[in-house]
Coordinates of C-alpha atoms in Angstrom, one line a residue:
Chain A
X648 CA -30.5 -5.6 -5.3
X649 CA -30.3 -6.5 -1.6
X650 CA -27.7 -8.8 -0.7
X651 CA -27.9 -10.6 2.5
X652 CA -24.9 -9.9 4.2
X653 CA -23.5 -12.8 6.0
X654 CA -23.3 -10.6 9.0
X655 CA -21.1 -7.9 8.2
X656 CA -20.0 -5.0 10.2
X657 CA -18.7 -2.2 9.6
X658 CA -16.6 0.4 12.1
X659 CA -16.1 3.5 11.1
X660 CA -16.2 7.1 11.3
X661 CA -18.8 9.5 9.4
X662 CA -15.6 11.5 8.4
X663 CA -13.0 9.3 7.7
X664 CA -12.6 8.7 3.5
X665 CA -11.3 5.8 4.1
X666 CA -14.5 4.5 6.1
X667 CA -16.4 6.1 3.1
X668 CA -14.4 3.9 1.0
X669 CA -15.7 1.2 2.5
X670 CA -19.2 2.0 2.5
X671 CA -19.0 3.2 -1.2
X672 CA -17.9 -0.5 -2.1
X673 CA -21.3 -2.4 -0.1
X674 CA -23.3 0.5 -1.7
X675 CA -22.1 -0.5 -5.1
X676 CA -22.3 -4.5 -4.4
X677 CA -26.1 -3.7 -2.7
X678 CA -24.4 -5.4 0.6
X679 CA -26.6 -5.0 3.6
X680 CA -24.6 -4.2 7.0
X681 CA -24.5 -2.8 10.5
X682 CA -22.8 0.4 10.5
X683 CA -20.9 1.5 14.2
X684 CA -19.9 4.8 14.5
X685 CA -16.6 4.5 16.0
X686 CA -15.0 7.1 18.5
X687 CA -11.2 8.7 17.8
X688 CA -8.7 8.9 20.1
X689 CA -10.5 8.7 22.8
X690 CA -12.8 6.1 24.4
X691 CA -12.4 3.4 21.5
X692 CA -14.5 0.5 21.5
X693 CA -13.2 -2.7 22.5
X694 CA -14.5 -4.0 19.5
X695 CA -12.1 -1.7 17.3
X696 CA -9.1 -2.3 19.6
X697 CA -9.9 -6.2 19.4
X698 CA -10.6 -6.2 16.0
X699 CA -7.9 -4.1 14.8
X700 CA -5.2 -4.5 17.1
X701 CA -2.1 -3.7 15.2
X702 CA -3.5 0.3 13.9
X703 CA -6.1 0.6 16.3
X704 CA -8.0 2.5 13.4
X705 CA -11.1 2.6 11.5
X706 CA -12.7 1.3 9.1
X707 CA -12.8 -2.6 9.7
X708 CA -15.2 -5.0 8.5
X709 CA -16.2 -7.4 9.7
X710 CA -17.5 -10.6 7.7
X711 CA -18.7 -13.7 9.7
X712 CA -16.9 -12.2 12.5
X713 CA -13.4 -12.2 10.8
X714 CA -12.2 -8.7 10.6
X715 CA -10.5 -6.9 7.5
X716 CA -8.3 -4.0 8.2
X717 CA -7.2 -1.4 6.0
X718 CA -9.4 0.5 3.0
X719 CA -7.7 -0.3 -0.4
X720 CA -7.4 -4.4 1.5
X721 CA -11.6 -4.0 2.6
X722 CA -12.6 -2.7 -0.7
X723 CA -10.7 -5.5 -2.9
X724 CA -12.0 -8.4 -0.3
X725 CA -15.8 -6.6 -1.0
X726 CA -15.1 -7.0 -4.8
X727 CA -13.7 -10.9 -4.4
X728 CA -16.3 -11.8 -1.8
X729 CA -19.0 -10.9 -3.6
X730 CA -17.6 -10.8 -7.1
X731 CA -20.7 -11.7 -9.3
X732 CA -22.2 -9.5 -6.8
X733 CA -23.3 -5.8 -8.7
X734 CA -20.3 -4.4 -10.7
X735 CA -17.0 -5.5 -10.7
X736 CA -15.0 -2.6 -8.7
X737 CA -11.6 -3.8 -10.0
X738 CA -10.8 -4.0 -13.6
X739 CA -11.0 -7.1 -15.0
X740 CA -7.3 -6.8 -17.2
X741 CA -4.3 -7.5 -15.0
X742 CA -2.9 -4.6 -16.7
X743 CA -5.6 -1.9 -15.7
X744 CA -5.6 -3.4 -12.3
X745 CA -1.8 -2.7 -12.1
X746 CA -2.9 0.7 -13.3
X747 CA -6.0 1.7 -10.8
X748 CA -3.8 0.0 -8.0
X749 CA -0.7 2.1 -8.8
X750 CA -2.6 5.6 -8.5
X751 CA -4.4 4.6 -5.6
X752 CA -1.3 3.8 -4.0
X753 CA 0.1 7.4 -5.2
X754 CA -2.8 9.0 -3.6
X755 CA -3.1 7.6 -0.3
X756 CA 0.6 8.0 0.2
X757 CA 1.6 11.0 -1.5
X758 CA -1.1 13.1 -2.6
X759 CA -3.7 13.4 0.2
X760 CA -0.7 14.1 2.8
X761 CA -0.1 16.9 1.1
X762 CA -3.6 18.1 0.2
X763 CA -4.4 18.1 3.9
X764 CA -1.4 19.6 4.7
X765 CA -2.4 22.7 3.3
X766 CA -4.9 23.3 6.3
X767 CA -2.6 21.1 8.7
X768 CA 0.3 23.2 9.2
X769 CA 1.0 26.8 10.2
X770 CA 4.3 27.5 8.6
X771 CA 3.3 29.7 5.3
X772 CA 6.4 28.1 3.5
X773 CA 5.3 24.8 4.4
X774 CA 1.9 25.8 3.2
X775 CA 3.1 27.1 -0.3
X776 CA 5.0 23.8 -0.9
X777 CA 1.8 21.6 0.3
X778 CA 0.0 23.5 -2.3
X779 CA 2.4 23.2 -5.2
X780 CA 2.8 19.4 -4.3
X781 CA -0.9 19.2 -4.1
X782 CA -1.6 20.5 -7.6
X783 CA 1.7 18.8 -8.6
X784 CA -0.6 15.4 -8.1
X785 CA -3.5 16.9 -9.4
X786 CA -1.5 17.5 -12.8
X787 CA -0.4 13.9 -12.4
X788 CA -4.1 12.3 -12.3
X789 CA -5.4 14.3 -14.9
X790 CA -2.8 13.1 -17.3
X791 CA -3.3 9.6 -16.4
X792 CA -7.1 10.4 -17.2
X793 CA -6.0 11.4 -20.6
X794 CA -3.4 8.9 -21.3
X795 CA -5.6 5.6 -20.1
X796 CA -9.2 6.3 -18.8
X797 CA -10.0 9.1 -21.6
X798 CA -13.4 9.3 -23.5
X799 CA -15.0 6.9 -19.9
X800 CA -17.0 8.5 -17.9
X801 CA -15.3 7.4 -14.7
X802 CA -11.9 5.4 -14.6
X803 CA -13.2 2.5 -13.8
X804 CA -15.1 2.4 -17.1
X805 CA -18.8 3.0 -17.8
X806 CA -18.9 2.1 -13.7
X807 CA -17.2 3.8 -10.6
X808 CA -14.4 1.5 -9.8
X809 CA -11.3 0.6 -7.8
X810 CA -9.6 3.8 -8.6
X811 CA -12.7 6.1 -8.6
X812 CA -13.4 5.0 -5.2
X813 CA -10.0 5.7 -4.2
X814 CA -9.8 9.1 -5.1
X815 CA -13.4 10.1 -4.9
X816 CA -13.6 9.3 -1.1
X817 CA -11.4 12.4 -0.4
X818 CA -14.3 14.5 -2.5
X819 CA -15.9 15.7 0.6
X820 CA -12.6 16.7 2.3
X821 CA -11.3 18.1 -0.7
X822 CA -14.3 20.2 -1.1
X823 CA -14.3 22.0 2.7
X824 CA -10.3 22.5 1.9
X825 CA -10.8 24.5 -0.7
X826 CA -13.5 26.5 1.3
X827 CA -11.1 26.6 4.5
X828 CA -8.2 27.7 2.3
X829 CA -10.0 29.6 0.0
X830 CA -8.2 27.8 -2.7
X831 CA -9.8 25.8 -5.6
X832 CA -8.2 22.5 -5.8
X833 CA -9.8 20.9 -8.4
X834 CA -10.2 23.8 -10.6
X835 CA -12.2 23.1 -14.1
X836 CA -9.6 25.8 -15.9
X837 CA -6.8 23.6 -15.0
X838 CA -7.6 19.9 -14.6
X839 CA -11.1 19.8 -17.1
X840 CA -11.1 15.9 -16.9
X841 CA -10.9 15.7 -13.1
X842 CA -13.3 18.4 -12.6
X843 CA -16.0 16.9 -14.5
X844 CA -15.1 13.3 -13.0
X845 CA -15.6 14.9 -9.9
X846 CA -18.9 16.0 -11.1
X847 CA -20.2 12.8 -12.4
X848 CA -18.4 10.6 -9.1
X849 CA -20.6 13.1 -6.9
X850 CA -23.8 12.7 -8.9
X851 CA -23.5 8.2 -8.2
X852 CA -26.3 6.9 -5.4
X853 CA -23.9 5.4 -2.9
X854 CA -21.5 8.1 -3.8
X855 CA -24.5 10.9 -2.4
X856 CA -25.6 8.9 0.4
X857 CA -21.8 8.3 2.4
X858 CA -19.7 11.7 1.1
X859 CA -20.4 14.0 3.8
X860 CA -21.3 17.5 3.2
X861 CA -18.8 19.9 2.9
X862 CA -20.0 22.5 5.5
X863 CA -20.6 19.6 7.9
X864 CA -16.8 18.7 7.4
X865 CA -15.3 22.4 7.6
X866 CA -17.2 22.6 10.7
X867 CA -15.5 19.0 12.2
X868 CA -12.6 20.7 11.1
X869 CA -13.1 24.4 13.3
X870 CA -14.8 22.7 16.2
X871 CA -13.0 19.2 16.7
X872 CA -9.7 18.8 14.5
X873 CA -8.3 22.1 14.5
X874 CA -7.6 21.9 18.5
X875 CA -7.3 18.5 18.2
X876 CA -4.0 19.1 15.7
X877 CA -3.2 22.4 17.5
X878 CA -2.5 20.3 21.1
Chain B
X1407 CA 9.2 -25.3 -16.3
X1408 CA 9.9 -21.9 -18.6
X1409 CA 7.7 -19.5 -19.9
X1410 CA 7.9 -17.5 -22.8
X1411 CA 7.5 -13.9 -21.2
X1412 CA 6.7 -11.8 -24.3
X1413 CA 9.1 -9.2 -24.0
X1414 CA 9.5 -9.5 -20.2
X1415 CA 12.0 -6.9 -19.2
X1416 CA 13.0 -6.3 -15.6
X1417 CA 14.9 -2.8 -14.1
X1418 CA 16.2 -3.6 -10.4
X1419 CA 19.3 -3.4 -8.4
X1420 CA 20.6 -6.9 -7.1
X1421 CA 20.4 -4.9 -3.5
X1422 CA 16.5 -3.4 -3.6
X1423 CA 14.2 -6.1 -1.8
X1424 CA 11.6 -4.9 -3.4
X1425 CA 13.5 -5.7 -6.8
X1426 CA 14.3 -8.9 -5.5
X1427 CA 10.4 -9.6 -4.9
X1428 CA 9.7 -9.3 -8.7
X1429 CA 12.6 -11.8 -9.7
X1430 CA 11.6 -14.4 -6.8
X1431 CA 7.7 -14.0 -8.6
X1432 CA 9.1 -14.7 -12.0
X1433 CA 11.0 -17.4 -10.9
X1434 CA 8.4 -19.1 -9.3
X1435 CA 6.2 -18.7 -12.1
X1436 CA 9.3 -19.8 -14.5
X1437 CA 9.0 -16.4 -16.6
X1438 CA 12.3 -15.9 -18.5
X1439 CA 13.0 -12.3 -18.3
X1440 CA 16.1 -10.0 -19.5
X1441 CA 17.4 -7.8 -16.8
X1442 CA 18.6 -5.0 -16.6
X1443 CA 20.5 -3.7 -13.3
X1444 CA 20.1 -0.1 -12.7
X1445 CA 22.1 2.8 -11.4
X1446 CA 20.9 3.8 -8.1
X1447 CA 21.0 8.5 -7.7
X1448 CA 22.9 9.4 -10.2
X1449 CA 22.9 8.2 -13.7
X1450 CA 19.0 6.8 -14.0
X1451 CA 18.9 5.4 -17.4
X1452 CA 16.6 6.9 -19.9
X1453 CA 14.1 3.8 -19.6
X1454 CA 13.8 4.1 -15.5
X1455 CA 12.7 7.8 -15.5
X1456 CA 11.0 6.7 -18.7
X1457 CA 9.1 3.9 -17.1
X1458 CA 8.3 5.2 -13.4
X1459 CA 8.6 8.8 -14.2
X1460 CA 6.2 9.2 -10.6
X1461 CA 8.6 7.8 -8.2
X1462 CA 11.9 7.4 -10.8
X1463 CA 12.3 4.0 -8.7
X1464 CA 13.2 0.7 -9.4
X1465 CA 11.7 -1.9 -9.8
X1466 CA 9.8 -1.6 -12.9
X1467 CA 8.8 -4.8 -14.8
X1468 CA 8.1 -3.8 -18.8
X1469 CA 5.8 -6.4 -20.3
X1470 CA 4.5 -6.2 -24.0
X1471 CA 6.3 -2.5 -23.3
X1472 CA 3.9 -1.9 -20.8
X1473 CA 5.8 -0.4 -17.5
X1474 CA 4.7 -1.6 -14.6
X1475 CA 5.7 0.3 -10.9
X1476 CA 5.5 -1.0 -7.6
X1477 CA 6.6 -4.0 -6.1
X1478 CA 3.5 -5.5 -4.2
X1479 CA 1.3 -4.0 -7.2
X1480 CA 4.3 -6.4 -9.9
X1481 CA 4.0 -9.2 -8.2
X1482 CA 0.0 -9.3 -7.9
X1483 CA 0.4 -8.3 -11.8
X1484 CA 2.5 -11.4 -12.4
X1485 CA -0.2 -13.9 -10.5
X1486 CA -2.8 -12.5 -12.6
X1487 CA -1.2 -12.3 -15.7
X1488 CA 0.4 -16.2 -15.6
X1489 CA -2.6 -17.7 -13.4
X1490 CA -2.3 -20.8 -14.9
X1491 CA 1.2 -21.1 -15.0
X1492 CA 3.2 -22.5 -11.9
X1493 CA 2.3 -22.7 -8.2
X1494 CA -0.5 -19.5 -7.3
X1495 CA 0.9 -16.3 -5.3
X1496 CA -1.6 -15.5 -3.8
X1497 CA -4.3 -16.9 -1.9
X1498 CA -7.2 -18.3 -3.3
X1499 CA -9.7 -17.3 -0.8
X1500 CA -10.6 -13.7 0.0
X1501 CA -10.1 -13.3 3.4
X1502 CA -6.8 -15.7 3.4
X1503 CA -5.8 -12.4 0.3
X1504 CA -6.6 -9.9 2.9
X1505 CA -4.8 -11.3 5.8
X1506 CA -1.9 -11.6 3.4
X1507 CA -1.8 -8.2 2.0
X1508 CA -2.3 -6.7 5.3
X1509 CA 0.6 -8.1 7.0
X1510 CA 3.0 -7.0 3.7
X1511 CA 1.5 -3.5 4.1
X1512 CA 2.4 -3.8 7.5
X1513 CA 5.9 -4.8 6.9
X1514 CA 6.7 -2.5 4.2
X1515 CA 5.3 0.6 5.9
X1516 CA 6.2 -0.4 9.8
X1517 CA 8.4 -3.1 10.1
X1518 CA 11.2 -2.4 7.4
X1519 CA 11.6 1.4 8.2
X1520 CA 12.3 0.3 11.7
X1521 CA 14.7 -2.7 11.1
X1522 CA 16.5 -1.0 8.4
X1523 CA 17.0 2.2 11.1
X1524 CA 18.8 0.2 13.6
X1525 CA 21.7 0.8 11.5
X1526 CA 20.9 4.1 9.6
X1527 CA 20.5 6.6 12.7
X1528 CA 23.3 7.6 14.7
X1529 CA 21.8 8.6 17.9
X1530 CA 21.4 6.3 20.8
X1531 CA 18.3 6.8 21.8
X1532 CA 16.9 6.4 18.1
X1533 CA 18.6 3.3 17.8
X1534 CA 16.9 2.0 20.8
X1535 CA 13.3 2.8 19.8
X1536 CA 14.1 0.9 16.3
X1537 CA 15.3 -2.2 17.5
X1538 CA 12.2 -2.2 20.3
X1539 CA 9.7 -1.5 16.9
X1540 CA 11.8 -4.2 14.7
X1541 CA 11.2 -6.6 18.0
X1542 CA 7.7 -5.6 18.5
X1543 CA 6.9 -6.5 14.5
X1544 CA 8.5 -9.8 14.7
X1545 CA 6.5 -10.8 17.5
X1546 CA 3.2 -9.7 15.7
X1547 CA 4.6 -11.3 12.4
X1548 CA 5.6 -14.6 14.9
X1549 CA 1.9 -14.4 16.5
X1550 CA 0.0 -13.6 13.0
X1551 CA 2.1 -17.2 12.1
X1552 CA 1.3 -19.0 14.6
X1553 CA -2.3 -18.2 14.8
X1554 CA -3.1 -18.2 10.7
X1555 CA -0.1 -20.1 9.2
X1556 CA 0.9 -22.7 11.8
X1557 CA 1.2 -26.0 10.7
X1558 CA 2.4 -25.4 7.3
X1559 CA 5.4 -24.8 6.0
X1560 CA 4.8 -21.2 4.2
X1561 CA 2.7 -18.7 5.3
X1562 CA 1.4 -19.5 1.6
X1563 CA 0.5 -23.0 2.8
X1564 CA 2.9 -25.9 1.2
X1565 CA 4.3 -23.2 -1.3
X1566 CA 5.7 -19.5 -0.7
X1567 CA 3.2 -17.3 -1.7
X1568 CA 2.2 -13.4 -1.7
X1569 CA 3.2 -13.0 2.1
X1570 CA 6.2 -15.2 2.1
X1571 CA 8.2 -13.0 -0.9
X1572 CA 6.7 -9.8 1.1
X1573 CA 8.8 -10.5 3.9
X1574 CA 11.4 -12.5 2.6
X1575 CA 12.9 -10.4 0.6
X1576 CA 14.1 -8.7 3.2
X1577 CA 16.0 -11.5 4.6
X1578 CA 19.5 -10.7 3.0
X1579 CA 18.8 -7.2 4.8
X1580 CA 18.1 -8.8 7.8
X1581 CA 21.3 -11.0 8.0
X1582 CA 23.4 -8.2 7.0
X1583 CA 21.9 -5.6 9.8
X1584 CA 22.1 -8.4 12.6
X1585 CA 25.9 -8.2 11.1
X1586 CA 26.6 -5.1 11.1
X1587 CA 24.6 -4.6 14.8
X1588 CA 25.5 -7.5 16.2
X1589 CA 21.9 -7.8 17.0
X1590 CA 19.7 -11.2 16.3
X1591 CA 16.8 -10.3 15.0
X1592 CA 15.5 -13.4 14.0
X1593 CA 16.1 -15.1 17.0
X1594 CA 15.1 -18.9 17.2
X1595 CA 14.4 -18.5 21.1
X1596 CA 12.4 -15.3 20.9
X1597 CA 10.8 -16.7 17.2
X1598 CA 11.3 -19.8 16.6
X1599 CA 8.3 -20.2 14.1
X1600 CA 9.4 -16.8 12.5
X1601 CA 13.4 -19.0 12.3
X1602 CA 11.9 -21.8 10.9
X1603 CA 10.5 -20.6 8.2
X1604 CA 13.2 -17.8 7.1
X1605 CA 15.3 -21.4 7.3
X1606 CA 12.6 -22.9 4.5
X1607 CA 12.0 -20.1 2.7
X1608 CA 16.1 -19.8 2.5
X1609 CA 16.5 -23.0 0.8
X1610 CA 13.8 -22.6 -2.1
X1611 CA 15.6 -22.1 -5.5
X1612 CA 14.0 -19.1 -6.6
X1613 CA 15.2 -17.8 -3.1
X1614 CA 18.4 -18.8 -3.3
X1615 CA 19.2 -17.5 -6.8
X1616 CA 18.1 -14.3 -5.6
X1617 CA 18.7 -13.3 -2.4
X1618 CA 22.2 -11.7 -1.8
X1619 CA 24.9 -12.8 0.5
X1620 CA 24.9 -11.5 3.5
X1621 CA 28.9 -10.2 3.3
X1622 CA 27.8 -8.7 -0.1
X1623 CA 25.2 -6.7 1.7
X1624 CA 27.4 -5.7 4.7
X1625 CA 30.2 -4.6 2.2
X1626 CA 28.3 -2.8 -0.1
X1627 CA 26.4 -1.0 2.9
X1628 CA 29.9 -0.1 4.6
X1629 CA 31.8 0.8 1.0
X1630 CA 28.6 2.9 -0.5
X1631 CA 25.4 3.5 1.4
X1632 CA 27.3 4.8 5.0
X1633 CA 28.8 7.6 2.7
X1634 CA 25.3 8.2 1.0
X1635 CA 23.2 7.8 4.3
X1636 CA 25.7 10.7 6.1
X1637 CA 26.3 12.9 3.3

């Protein structure tokens, strides 16, 4: 289903998971929109400086030329704006939203800072501890799998949700970490649930059609990031 | 008007804003509640590593012994849990939501750190660069008023709401680093919209009841946290 979308925008970046977020959410809710591919660091649009003045940062949408800032913000106003709209992307029990919105929370704050650590910084003991915290979080989320999402497909349900979108945005980077570092992240030995979530998350339409590839990304990273961080 | 809570348990410390956020929600939705003040470091009770075992941080609300974390992701659970009881927290429309959650990210995660380091850092220089950030937010939070909230009373309309507790709960911070710093922050030449409404918000019950005094704050930051802070 093709929804008309009231003129919405979007600004983002091809690489940034939290644009992907973003265009996960219209995929899901069949929302039609104008993509701009933003520039970093350099040369930003007066559009994204204008409509994002406080970060400066992509993704913003923009929704009958009111802009919305910030992933986990864009993808709830997605869900309330167009709530009978496709599936629900939130839970519908206060309880499981509480739930979804805490790990979400976890990993944009602790547990991707310390994933992308592990190709950030140079320091070998810095590394180590980037790993062990990375895996630390991985132990976490699996467990929360088990203890509330366990025997569903995806932990949003029998649908991709709030926190499958979330978590599954960082897939693609995730994936060209584990081939820059040569070390598997979300290994199916240790975390089985999160391995095959992974699976099933990768296999969903808009999920395939936004998650870059991971050789495109581990290139981004050689060619672009890696001097970029090194300055 | 008071609400049965079914088993609504609450572990804060009367100094944590972000405690102080849950019991200003539950006021103003008249949930009775038992409290339960915790030991901050050393001595965690059982049920706080128990209930948050992520972050081992308080608060925690425990409803229907259900442990909730987080105090922006509490109070959105009590709004949606009693909806129909008492005056709405948040916003009913979506984009009024997003511009309300995105201005308490941006106080939690910018404005706080720097207003709280005015009187955490020792050096100079440091101290400088935090009052300048604390300045700069207050003018975005005074322009963000003035430009979505002006005119009414709250920036929740005729009643706090979501954005209101966000920042308000720092208020008996906020009196008690100008204190200690001799430093207005909340100046009523500089923002006199910004005054005005810490002035209203001030005077609503669920406020007052909850909000500490100022010399309480300034005592308990010279007798305990100045030891912690430079040990």
């Amino acid at each position: 289903m093709a929804v008309s979308g009231d003129e919405v925008k979007l600004l983002g970046t091809w690489a940034s998971p939290y644009a992907i977020r973003v265009k996960i959410a219209l995929g899901l809710k069949g929302v039609s929109y104008e993509y701009l591919e933003q520039q970093l660091r350099e040369n930003k649009s007066e559009l994204l400086l204008k409509s994002n003045p406080v970060y400066k940062k992509v993704p913003v949408l923009i929704h009958k030329d009111q802009p919305i800032c910030e992933s986990a913000i864009i993808v709830q106003y997605i869900d309330e704006v167009w709530a009978g709209v496709g599936p629900a992307i939130l839970p519908s029990d206060p309880y499981e939203r509480a739930i979804a919105r805490f790990w979400a929370v976890y990993i944009d704050d602790k547990w991707f800072p310390a994933t992308i650590k592990i190709i950030k910084v140079k320091d070998e003991k810095e590394k180590a501890e980037a790993i062990e915290q990375s895996f630390a979080g991985l132990s976490l989320l699996e467990e929360a799998y088990k203890k509330s999402f366990k025997g569903k497909p995806f932990f949003g349900g029998d649908n991709i949700g709030y926190l499958d979108i979330a978590f599954g945005s960082f897939l693609g980077w995730v994936r060209a970490i584990e081939k820059i570092s040569d070390i598997k992240l979300i290994d199916e030995a240790k975390f089985p649930l999160l391995a095959k979530w992974a699976e099933r998350f990768g296999s969903v339409t808009t999920v395939k059609e936004n998650i870059p590839k991971t050789d495109k990304v581990v290139e981004y990273y050689s060619k672009v990031l890696k001097a970029l961080w090194n300055a």
